[in-house]
Coordinates of C-alpha atoms in Angstrom, one line a residue:
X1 CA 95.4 97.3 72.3
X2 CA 92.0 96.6 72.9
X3 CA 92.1 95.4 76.2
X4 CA 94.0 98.3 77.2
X5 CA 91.6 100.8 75.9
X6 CA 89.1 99.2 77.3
X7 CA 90.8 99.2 81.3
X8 CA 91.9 103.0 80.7
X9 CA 88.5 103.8 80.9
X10 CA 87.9 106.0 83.5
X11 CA 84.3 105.7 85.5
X12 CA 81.4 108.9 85.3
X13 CA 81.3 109.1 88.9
X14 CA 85.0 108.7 89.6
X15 CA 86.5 112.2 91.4
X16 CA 89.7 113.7 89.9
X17 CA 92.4 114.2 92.4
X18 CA 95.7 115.3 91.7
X19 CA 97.7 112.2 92.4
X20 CA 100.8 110.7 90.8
X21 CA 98.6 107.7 90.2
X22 CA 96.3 110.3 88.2
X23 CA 99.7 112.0 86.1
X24 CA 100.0 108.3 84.9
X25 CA 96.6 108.2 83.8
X26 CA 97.6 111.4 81.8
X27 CA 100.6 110.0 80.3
X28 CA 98.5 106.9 79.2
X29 CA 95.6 108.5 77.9
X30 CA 98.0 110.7 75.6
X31 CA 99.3 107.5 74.9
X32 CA 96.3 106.1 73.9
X33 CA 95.2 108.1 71.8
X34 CA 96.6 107.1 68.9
X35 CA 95.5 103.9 69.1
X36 CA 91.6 103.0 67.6
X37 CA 89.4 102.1 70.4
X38 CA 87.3 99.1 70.3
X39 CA 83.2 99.7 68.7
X40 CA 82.1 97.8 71.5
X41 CA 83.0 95.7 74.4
X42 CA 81.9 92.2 72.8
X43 CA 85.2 92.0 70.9
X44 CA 87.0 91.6 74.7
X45 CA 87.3 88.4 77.0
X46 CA 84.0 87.6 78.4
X47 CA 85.4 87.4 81.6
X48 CA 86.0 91.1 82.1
X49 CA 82.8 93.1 83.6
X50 CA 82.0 96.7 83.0
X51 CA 82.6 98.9 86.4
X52 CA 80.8 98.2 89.1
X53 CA 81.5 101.2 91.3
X54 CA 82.9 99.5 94.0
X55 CA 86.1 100.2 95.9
X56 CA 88.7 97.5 95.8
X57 CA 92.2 98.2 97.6
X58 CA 94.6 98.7 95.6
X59 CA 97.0 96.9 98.3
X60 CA 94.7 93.7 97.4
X61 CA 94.9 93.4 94.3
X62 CA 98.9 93.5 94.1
X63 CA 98.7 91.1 96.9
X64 CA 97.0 88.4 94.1
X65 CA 99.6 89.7 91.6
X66 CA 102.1 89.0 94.2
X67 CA 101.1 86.0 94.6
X68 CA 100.6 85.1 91.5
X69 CA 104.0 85.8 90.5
X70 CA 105.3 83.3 92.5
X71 CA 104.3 80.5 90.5
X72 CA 104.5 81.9 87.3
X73 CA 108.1 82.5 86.8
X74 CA 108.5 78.7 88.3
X75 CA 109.5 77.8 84.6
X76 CA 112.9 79.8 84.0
X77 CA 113.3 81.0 87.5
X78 CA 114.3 77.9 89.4
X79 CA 114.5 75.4 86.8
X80 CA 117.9 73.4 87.6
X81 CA 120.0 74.9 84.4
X82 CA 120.0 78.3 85.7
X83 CA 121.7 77.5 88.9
X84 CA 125.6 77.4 89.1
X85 CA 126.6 74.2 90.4
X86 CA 130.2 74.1 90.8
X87 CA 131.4 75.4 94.4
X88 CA 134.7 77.1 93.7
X89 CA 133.5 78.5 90.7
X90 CA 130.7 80.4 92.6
X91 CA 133.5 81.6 95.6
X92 CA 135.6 82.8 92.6
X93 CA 132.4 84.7 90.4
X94 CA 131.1 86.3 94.3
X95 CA 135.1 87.4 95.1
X96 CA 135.5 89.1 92.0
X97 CA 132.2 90.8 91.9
X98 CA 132.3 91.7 96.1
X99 CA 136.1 93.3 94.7
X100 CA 134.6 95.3 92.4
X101 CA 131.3 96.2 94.6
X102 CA 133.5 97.9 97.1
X103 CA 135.8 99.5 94.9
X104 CA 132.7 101.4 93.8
X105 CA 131.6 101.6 97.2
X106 CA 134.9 103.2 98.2
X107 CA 134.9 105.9 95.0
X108 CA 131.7 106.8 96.0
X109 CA 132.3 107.5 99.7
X110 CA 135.6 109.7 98.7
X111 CA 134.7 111.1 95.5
X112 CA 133.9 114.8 97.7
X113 CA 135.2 118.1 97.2
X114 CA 136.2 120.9 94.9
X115 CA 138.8 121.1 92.2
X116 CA 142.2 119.9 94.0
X117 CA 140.7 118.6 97.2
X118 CA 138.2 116.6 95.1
X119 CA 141.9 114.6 93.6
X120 CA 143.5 114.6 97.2
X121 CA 140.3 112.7 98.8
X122 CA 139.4 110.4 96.0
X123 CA 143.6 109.5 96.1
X124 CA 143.2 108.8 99.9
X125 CA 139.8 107.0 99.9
X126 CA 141.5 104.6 97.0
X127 CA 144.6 104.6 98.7
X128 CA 146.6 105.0 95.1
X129 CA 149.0 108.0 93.9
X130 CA 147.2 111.4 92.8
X131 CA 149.0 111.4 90.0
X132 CA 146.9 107.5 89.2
X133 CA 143.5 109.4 88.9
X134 CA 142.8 110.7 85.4
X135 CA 139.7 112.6 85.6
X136 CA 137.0 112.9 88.6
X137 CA 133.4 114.9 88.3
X138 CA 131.2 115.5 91.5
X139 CA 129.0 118.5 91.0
X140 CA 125.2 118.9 90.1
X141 CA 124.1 120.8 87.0
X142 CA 122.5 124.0 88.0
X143 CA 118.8 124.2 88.5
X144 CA 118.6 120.7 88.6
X145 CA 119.0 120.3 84.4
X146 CA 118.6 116.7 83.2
X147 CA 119.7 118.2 79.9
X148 CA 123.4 119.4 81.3
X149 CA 124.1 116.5 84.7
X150 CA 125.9 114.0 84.5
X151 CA 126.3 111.7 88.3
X152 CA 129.5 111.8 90.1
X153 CA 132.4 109.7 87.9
X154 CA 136.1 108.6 88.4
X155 CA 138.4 107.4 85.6
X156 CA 141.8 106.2 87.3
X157 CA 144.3 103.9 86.8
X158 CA 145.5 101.1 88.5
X159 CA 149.0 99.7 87.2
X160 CA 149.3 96.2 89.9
X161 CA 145.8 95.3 88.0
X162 CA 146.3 96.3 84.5
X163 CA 143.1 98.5 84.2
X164 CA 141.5 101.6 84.0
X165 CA 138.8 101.8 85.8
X166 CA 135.6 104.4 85.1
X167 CA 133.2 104.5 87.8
X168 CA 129.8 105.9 87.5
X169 CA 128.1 106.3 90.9
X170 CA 124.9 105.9 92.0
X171 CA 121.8 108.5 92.6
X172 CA 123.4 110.6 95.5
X173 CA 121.1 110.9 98.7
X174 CA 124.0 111.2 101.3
X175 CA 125.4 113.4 103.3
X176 CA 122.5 115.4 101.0
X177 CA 120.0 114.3 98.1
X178 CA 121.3 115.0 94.3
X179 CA 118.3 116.5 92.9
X180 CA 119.6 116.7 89.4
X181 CA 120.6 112.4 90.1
X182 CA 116.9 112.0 91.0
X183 CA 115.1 114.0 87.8
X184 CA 117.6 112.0 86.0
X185 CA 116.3 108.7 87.4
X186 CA 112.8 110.2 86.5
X187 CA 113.5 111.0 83.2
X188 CA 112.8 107.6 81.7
X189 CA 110.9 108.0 79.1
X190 CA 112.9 106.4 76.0
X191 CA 114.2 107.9 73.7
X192 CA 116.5 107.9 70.3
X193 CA 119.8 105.9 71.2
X194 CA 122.5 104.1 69.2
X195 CA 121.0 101.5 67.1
X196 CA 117.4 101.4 69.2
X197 CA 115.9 103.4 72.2
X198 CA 117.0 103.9 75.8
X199 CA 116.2 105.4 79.4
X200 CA 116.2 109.1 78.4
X201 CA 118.0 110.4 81.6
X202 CA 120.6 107.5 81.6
X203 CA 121.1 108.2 77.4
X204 CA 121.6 112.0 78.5
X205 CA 123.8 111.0 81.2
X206 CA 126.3 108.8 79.0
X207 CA 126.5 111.2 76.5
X208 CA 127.6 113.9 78.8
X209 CA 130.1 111.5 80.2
X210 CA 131.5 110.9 77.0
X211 CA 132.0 114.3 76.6
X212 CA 134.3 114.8 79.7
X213 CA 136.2 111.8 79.7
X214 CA 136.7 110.4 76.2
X215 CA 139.5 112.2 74.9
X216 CA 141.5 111.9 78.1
X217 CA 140.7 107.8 78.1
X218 CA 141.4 107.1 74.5
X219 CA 144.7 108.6 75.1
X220 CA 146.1 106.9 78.4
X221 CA 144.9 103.6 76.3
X222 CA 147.1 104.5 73.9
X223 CA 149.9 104.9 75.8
X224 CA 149.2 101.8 77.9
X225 CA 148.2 99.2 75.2
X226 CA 148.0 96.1 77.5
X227 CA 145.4 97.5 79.8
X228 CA 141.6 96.3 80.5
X229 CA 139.0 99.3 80.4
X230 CA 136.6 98.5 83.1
X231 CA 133.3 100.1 83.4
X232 CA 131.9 99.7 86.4
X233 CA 128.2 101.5 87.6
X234 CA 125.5 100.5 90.4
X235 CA 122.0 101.6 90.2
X236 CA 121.5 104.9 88.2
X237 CA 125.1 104.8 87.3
X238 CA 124.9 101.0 86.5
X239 CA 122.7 102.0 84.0
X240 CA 124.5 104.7 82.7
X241 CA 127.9 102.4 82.5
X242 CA 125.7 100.0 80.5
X243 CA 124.9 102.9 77.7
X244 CA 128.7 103.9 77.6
X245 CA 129.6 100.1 76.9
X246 CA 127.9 100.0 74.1
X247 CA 129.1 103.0 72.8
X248 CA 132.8 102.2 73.4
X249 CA 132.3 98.0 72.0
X250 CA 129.6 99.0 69.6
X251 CA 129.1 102.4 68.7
X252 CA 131.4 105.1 66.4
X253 CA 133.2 105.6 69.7
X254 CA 134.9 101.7 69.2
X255 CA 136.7 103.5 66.1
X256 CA 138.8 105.7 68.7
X257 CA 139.8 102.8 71.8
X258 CA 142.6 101.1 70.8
X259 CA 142.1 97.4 68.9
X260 CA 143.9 96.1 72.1
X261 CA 142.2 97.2 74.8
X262 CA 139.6 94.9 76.1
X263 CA 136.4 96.3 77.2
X264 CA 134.1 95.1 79.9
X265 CA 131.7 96.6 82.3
X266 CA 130.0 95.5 85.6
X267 CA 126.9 96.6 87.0
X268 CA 125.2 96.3 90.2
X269 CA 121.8 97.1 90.2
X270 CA 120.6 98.1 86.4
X271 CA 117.5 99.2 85.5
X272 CA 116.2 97.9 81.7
X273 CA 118.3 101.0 80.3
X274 CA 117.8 99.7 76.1
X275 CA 116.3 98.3 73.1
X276 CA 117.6 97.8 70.2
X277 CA 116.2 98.0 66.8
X278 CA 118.1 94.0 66.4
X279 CA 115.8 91.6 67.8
X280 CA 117.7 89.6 70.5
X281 CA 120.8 92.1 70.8
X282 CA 123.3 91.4 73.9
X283 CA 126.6 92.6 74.4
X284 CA 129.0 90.0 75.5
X285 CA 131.2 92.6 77.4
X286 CA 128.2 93.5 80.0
X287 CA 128.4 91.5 83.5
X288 CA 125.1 92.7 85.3
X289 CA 124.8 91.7 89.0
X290 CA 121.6 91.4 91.1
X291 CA 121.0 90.7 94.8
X292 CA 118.8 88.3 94.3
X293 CA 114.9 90.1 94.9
X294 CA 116.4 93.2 93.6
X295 CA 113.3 94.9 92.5
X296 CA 115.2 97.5 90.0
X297 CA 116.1 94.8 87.6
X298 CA 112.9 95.4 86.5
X299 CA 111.8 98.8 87.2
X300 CA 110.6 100.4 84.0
X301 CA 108.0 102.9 82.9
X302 CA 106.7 100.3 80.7
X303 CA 106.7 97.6 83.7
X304 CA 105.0 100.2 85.8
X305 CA 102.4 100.9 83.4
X306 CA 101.6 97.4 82.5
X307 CA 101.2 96.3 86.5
X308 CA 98.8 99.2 86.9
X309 CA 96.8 98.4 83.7
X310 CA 97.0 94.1 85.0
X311 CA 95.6 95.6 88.6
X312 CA 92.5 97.6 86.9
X313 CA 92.1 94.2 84.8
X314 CA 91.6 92.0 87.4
X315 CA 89.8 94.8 89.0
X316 CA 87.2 94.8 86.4
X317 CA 86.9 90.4 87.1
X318 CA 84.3 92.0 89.7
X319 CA 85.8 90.0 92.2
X320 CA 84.1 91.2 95.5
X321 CA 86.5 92.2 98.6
X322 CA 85.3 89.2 100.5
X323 CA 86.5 87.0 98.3
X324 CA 90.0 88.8 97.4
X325 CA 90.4 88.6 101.2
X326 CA 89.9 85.1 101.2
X327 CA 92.2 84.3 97.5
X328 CA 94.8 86.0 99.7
X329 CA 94.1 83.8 103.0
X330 CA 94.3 80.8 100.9
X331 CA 97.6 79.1 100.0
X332 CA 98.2 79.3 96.6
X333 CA 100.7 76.1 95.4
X334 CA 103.1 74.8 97.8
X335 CA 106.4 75.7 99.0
X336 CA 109.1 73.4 99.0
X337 CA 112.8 73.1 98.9
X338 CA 114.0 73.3 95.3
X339 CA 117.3 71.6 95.8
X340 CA 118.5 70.3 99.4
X341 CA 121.9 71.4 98.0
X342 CA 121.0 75.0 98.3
X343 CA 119.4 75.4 101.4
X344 CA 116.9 78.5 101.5
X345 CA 115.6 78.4 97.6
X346 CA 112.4 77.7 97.8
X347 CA 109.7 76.7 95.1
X348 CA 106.2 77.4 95.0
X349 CA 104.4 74.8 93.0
X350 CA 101.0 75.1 91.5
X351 CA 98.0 72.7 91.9
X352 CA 96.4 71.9 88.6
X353 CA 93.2 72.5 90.1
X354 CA 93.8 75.9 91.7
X355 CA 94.6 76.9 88.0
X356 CA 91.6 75.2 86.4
X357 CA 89.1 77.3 88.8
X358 CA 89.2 80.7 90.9
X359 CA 92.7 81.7 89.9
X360 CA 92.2 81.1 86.2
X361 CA 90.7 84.1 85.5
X362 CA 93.0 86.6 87.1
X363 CA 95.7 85.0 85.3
X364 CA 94.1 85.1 82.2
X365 CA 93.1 88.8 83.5
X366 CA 97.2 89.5 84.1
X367 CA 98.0 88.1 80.7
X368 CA 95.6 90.4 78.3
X369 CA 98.0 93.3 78.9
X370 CA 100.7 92.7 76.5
X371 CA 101.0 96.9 75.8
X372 CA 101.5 99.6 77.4
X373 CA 102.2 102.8 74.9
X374 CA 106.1 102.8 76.2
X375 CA 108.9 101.0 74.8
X376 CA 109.9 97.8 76.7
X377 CA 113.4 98.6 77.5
X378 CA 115.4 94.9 78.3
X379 CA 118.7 94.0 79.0
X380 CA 121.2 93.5 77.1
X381 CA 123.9 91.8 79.2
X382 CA 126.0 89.1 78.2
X383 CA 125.7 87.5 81.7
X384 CA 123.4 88.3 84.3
X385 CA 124.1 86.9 88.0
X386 CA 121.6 86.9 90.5
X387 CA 123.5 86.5 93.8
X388 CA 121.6 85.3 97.1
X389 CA 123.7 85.1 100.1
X390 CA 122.5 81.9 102.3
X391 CA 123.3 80.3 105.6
X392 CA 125.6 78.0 104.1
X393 CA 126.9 80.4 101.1
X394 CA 125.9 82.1 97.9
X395 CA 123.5 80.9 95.6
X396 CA 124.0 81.9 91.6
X397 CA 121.7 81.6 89.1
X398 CA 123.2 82.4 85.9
X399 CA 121.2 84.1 82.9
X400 CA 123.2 83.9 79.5
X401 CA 122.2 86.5 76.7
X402 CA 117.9 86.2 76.2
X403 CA 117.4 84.3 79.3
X404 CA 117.3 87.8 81.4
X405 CA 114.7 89.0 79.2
X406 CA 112.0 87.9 81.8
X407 CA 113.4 90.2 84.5
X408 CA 112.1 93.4 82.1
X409 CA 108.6 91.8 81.3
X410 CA 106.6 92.7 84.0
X411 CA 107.7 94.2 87.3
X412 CA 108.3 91.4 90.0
X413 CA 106.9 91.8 93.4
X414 CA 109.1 90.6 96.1
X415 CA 109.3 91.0 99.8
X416 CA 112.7 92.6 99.5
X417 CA 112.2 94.1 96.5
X418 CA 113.3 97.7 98.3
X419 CA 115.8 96.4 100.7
X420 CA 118.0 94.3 98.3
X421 CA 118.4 97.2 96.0
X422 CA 119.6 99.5 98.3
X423 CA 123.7 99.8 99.0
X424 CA 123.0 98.1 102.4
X425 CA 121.3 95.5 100.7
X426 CA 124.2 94.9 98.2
X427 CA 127.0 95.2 101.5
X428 CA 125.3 92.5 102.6
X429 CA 125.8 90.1 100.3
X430 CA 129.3 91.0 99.7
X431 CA 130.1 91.0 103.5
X432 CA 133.6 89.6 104.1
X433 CA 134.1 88.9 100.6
X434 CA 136.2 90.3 97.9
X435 CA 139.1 91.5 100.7
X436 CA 141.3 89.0 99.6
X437 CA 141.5 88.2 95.6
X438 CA 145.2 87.3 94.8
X439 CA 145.4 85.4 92.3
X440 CA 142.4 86.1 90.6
X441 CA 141.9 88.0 87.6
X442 CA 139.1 89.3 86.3
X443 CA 139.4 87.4 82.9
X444 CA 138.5 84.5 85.2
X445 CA 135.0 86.0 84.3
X446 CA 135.2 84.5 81.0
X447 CA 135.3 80.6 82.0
X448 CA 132.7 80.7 85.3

């Protein structure tokens, strides 16, 4: 934690403005602390200067971080293993994922209403008996609560499939922002949770869910022993269906679903929502879905913090502008296509000597912050998918158990970072797919 003390320093002359950037400081320094500060600054990297004074862009320096990244997840990103090979088996994985995208799609645009309209809408929008929808929430706590919201659910039934599906929607923002969805999103501080930690709003969030819908659920299993319980969430509610997996396959909640029922859940979108106290847990029943430079699958207050302590450490590499500017003008590795069978993935390979001289000592800079004060929440799917949609098709990479652990280490800059997380993103990659799946079942998820 040295090096951390050391970069939370803040400088004599430096003006205090009210600024989120400056609540973050807040929340670190508290953090802080409680940690012993280094005597002196010998013990750190002799590479690291003490403040100059000078104003650096902030918009710079996460353009070398940018950069940067690019060649440093080379060695699990693109390596050949992680790619699904096998053509049918990547139309069959993208028609069952796009079939269950816009079914959440669809409960989201018709979950609306009060009371009985609420049932009549959500029946019409899903195009299935009233009598086939078990339970349906849309309504925000009052005052915006975090402590009493839970987002907008559906738990229905559908007989020709076998399942009951619950759905957990997304923050709200149309026809009008949820501002109790959006405190909940901010609310991510972790906290106590199963048999570790998780995102406190999302933890909240389950457990409220739980509340409604758990009796009612554990009883229509009952009656129908043979059916699949599918949880399916995007976004703050992929999250949120993560936490209630874990409580229904792992948790004193498991005690109450029938030993029958199968559970499995499919996200789109998930944040790092846990961590538990079991080094390397996964939970086999979690299917969590990315489109492709998604930049939520890595969006934690730990990964925030540790980007903004890497940008004040290569900030303090005294690196004047002029140079920065040129770093950035310069081509750092080469791009080339990784695989002429997937057209559009494309590698950026490092020069030994560019890592031997002037970019040595920002990565060296990047890697000293190992801590942050906050709990590095990862994730704990079984399988993680990230899904780009090409000229020619999809390409899958395919990240069993551990190997997603690198999406929660540090927060990945991409150009489309914003745009591929957002439900427009996600319609794009699923366009024209997933509207005809006869035939397939989603135990086909098992052997892809």
């Amino acid at each position: 934690m040295e090096i951390q003390s050391f970069l939370l320093r803040t400088p004599k002359k430096q003006k205090i403005k009210c600024t989120p950037n400056f609540l973050l400081m807040i929340i670190w320094r508290k953090r802080m602390a409680k940690e012993k500060k280094p005597k002196d600054d010998d013990k750190l990297p002799e590479i690291f200067k003490s403040d100059d004074g000078k104003w650096r862009p902030v918009v710079l320096t996460l353009g070398l971080v940018y950069k940067l990244q690019k060649i440093t997840d080379d060695d699990w990103y693109d390596v050949e293993s992680v790619f699904m090979q096998n053509k049918e088996k990547i139309t069959t994985l993208v028609e069952l994922l796009a079939k269950y995208w816009w079914y959440s799609m669809d409960v989201a645009k018709s979950i609306k209403g009060d009371d009985e309209e609420l049932y009549e809408n959500l029946a019409k929008g899903l195009k299935i008996p009233q009598d086939d929808i078990l339970y349906a929430f849309v309504k925000d706590a009052e005052n915006a609560i975090v402590a009493e919201h839970c987002p907008d659910i559906a738990l229905v039934v559908h007989h020709e499939n076998k399942e009951v599906i619950l759905t957990i929607c997304g923050t709200k923002v149309f026809p009008a922002p949820s501002v109790a969805d959006i405190m909940m999103d901010l609310y991510c501080e972790s906290v106590p949770f199963h048999k570790g930690r998780a995102h406190g709003g999302m933890a909240v969030a389950c457990d409220n869910i739980l509340k409604k819908i758990l009796d009612t659920l554990v009883e229509k299993l009952v009656e129908l022993p043979d059916y699949k319980l599918v949880v399916v969430g995007y976004s703050l509610g992929a999250g949120v269906a993560q936490l209630i997996t874990l409580k229904l396959t792992d948790g004193k909640e498991k005690e109450r679903i029938p030993e029958s029922t199968e559970v499995l859940c499919i996200t789109f979108g998930s944040p790092p929502v846990y961590i538990s106290d079991e080094p390397g847990y996964i939970n086999p029943s979690i299917i969590s879905v990315y489109n492709h430079s998604d930049g939520l699958s890595s969006l934690s207050l730990h990964t925030v913090t540790k980007l903004f302590l890497q940008l004040r450490a290569i900030n303090r590499l005294g690196i004047s502008r002029r140079r920065i500017f040129k770093l950035l003008r310069t081509q750092l590795g080469e791009s080339t296509e990784a695989d002429s069978s997937r057209p559009g993935v494309r590698r950026f390979v490092s020069r030994s000597e560019e890592k031997e001289k002037e970019w040595n000592d920002i990565t060296t800079a990047a890697e000293a912050v190992t801590e942050t004060g906050f709990s590095q929440l990862c994730h704990t799917a079984g399988v993680t998918y990230l899904v780009k949609r090409g000229d020619t098709g999809h390409v899958v990479r395919m990240l069993e158990g551990e190997r997603a652990r690198h999406l929660s280490q540090e927060l990945r800059l991409r150009g489309g970072m914003f745009n591929d997380h957002m439900p427009w993103g996600y319609a794009g990659l699923f366009k024209d797919c997933g509207g005809n799946t006869t035939g397939l079942s989603i135990d086909m998820l098992k052997y892809l």
